[in-house]
Short mmCIF file of C-alpha atoms in Angstrom, two decimals:
data_model
loop_
_atom_site.label_atom_id
_atom_site.label_comp_id
_atom_site.label_asym_id
_atom_site.label_seq_id
_atom_site.Cartn_x
_atom_site.Cartn_y
_atom_site.Cartn_z
CA UNK A 1 62.42 -56.25 24.04
CA UNK A 2 58.82 -54.35 23.98
CA UNK A 3 57.85 -51.44 25.51
CA UNK A 4 55.74 -52.99 28.07
CA UNK A 5 58.81 -55.38 29.22
CA UNK A 6 60.76 -52.17 29.41
CA UNK A 7 58.50 -50.52 32.11
CA UNK A 8 58.42 -53.93 34.22
CA UNK A 9 61.99 -53.82 34.32
CA UNK A 10 62.19 -50.23 35.72
CA UNK A 11 59.36 -50.82 38.12
CA UNK A 12 61.19 -53.82 39.34
CA UNK A 13 64.44 -52.03 39.56
CA UNK A 14 62.70 -48.74 41.09
CA UNK A 15 60.97 -51.43 44.21
CA UNK A 16 64.40 -53.56 44.59
CA UNK A 17 66.06 -50.05 45.73
CA UNK A 18 63.37 -48.93 47.58
CA UNK A 19 63.25 -52.42 49.56
CA UNK A 20 67.04 -51.85 49.37
CA UNK A 21 68.69 -48.53 49.69
CA UNK A 22 67.51 -47.92 52.99
CA UNK A 23 69.53 -50.54 54.71
CA UNK A 24 72.62 -49.86 52.66
CA UNK A 25 72.56 -46.25 53.02
CA UNK A 26 71.76 -47.03 57.09
CA UNK A 27 69.25 -44.98 57.02
CA UNK A 28 67.81 -45.30 60.63
CA UNK A 29 70.71 -46.39 62.68
CA UNK A 30 70.57 -43.80 64.98
CA UNK A 31 67.17 -45.09 66.28
CA UNK A 32 67.18 -47.40 68.87
CA UNK A 33 64.46 -49.45 66.27
CA UNK A 34 65.65 -47.93 63.01
CA UNK A 35 62.18 -49.28 61.21
CA UNK A 36 59.31 -49.38 63.27
CA UNK A 37 55.56 -49.26 62.09
CA UNK A 38 53.86 -46.07 61.90
CA UNK A 39 51.27 -46.70 64.45
CA UNK A 40 54.76 -46.98 67.08
CA UNK A 41 56.21 -43.91 65.95
CA UNK A 42 52.58 -41.69 66.03
CA UNK A 43 52.46 -43.51 69.39
CA UNK A 44 56.13 -41.93 70.58
CA UNK A 45 55.21 -38.67 68.85
CA UNK A 46 52.20 -38.16 70.73
CA UNK A 47 53.73 -39.22 73.89
CA UNK A 48 55.87 -36.47 73.07
CA UNK A 49 53.76 -34.18 73.03
CA UNK A 50 51.21 -34.49 75.33
CA UNK A 51 52.54 -37.15 77.82
CA UNK A 52 48.81 -37.50 79.70
CA UNK A 53 47.28 -38.17 76.34
CA UNK A 54 44.61 -41.40 77.25
CA UNK A 55 43.77 -43.07 73.86
CA UNK A 56 39.66 -42.77 72.98
CA UNK A 57 39.99 -46.77 73.00
CA UNK A 58 41.63 -50.20 73.04
CA UNK A 59 42.48 -52.73 70.57
CA UNK A 60 40.06 -55.71 70.28
CA UNK A 61 42.53 -58.49 70.30
CA UNK A 62 46.18 -57.55 71.20
CA UNK A 63 49.14 -60.21 69.91
CA UNK A 64 51.66 -61.50 72.99
CA UNK A 65 54.58 -60.50 71.11
CA UNK A 66 55.68 -58.22 68.58
CA UNK A 67 56.39 -61.29 66.32
CA UNK A 68 52.83 -62.76 66.02
CA UNK A 69 51.54 -58.98 65.78
CA UNK A 70 53.82 -58.75 62.75
CA UNK A 71 53.23 -62.51 61.61
CA UNK A 72 49.34 -61.57 61.73
CA UNK A 73 49.65 -58.71 59.52
CA UNK A 74 52.13 -60.42 56.52
CA UNK A 75 49.50 -63.16 57.30
CA UNK A 76 46.73 -60.36 56.19
CA UNK A 77 49.25 -58.69 53.21
CA UNK A 78 49.54 -62.10 51.59
CA UNK A 79 44.98 -62.61 51.53
CA UNK A 80 44.83 -59.19 50.51
CA UNK A 81 47.70 -60.11 47.79
CA UNK A 82 45.79 -62.68 46.75
CA UNK A 83 42.36 -61.96 46.67
CA UNK A 84 43.86 -58.59 44.18
CA UNK A 85 45.53 -61.57 42.28
CA UNK A 86 42.47 -63.85 41.78
CA UNK A 87 40.57 -60.39 40.74
CA UNK A 88 42.96 -59.77 37.93
CA UNK A 89 43.17 -63.11 36.64
CA UNK A 90 39.65 -63.61 36.44
CA UNK A 91 39.26 -60.41 34.19
CA UNK A 92 42.12 -61.39 32.26
CA UNK A 93 40.65 -64.41 31.86
CA UNK A 94 37.30 -63.01 30.74
CA UNK A 95 38.63 -61.20 28.49
CA UNK A 96 40.80 -63.86 27.02
CA UNK A 97 37.75 -65.65 26.44
CA UNK A 98 35.41 -63.24 25.10
CA UNK A 99 38.34 -62.11 22.66
CA UNK A 100 38.49 -66.53 21.41
CA UNK A 101 34.65 -65.95 21.36
CA UNK A 102 34.40 -63.03 18.89
CA UNK A 103 37.07 -64.60 16.73
CA UNK A 104 35.36 -67.90 16.87
CA UNK A 105 32.36 -65.68 15.72
CA UNK A 106 33.53 -64.12 12.86
CA UNK A 107 35.19 -66.91 11.57
CA UNK A 108 32.73 -68.98 11.59
CA UNK A 109 30.41 -65.88 9.82
CA UNK A 110 32.97 -65.98 7.44
CA UNK A 111 32.43 -69.40 6.81
CA UNK A 112 28.44 -69.37 6.44
CA UNK A 113 29.00 -66.28 3.97
CA UNK A 114 31.16 -68.17 2.31
CA UNK A 115 28.91 -71.16 1.64
CA UNK A 116 26.14 -69.01 1.38
CA UNK A 117 27.94 -66.93 -1.76
CA UNK A 118 28.02 -70.68 -3.74
CA UNK A 119 25.65 -71.38 -6.24
CA UNK A 120 24.56 -74.31 -7.39
CA UNK A 121 24.97 -73.10 -11.28
CA UNK A 122 28.71 -71.93 -10.16
CA UNK A 123 29.75 -75.73 -9.95
CA UNK A 124 27.97 -76.55 -13.42
#
């Protein structure tokens, strides 16, 4: 097993642990909604500190339910992941293409140098 494979396995295990441990350890069980987003938690904290606080602006679009809001957030994350995957795939493909082109050029140069090095007197 090479070094990159080991690093990838360790990172995969770390991500899995970050996803599973809060659920397995029961973190947030004392809360009504244990895994709400940062926006909702910030809103709760602000309302506790200053009940008369008025927001500066209102959202342009308010989804009709939390499920739709969650689905839109997941769609946004999927689109972002797709764009990143396309970009990194394109970079890798270009790099591999450049490496192949360089290898072909070097092979062609060696073949040309080998043919140019022979003279008619060498064959006689």
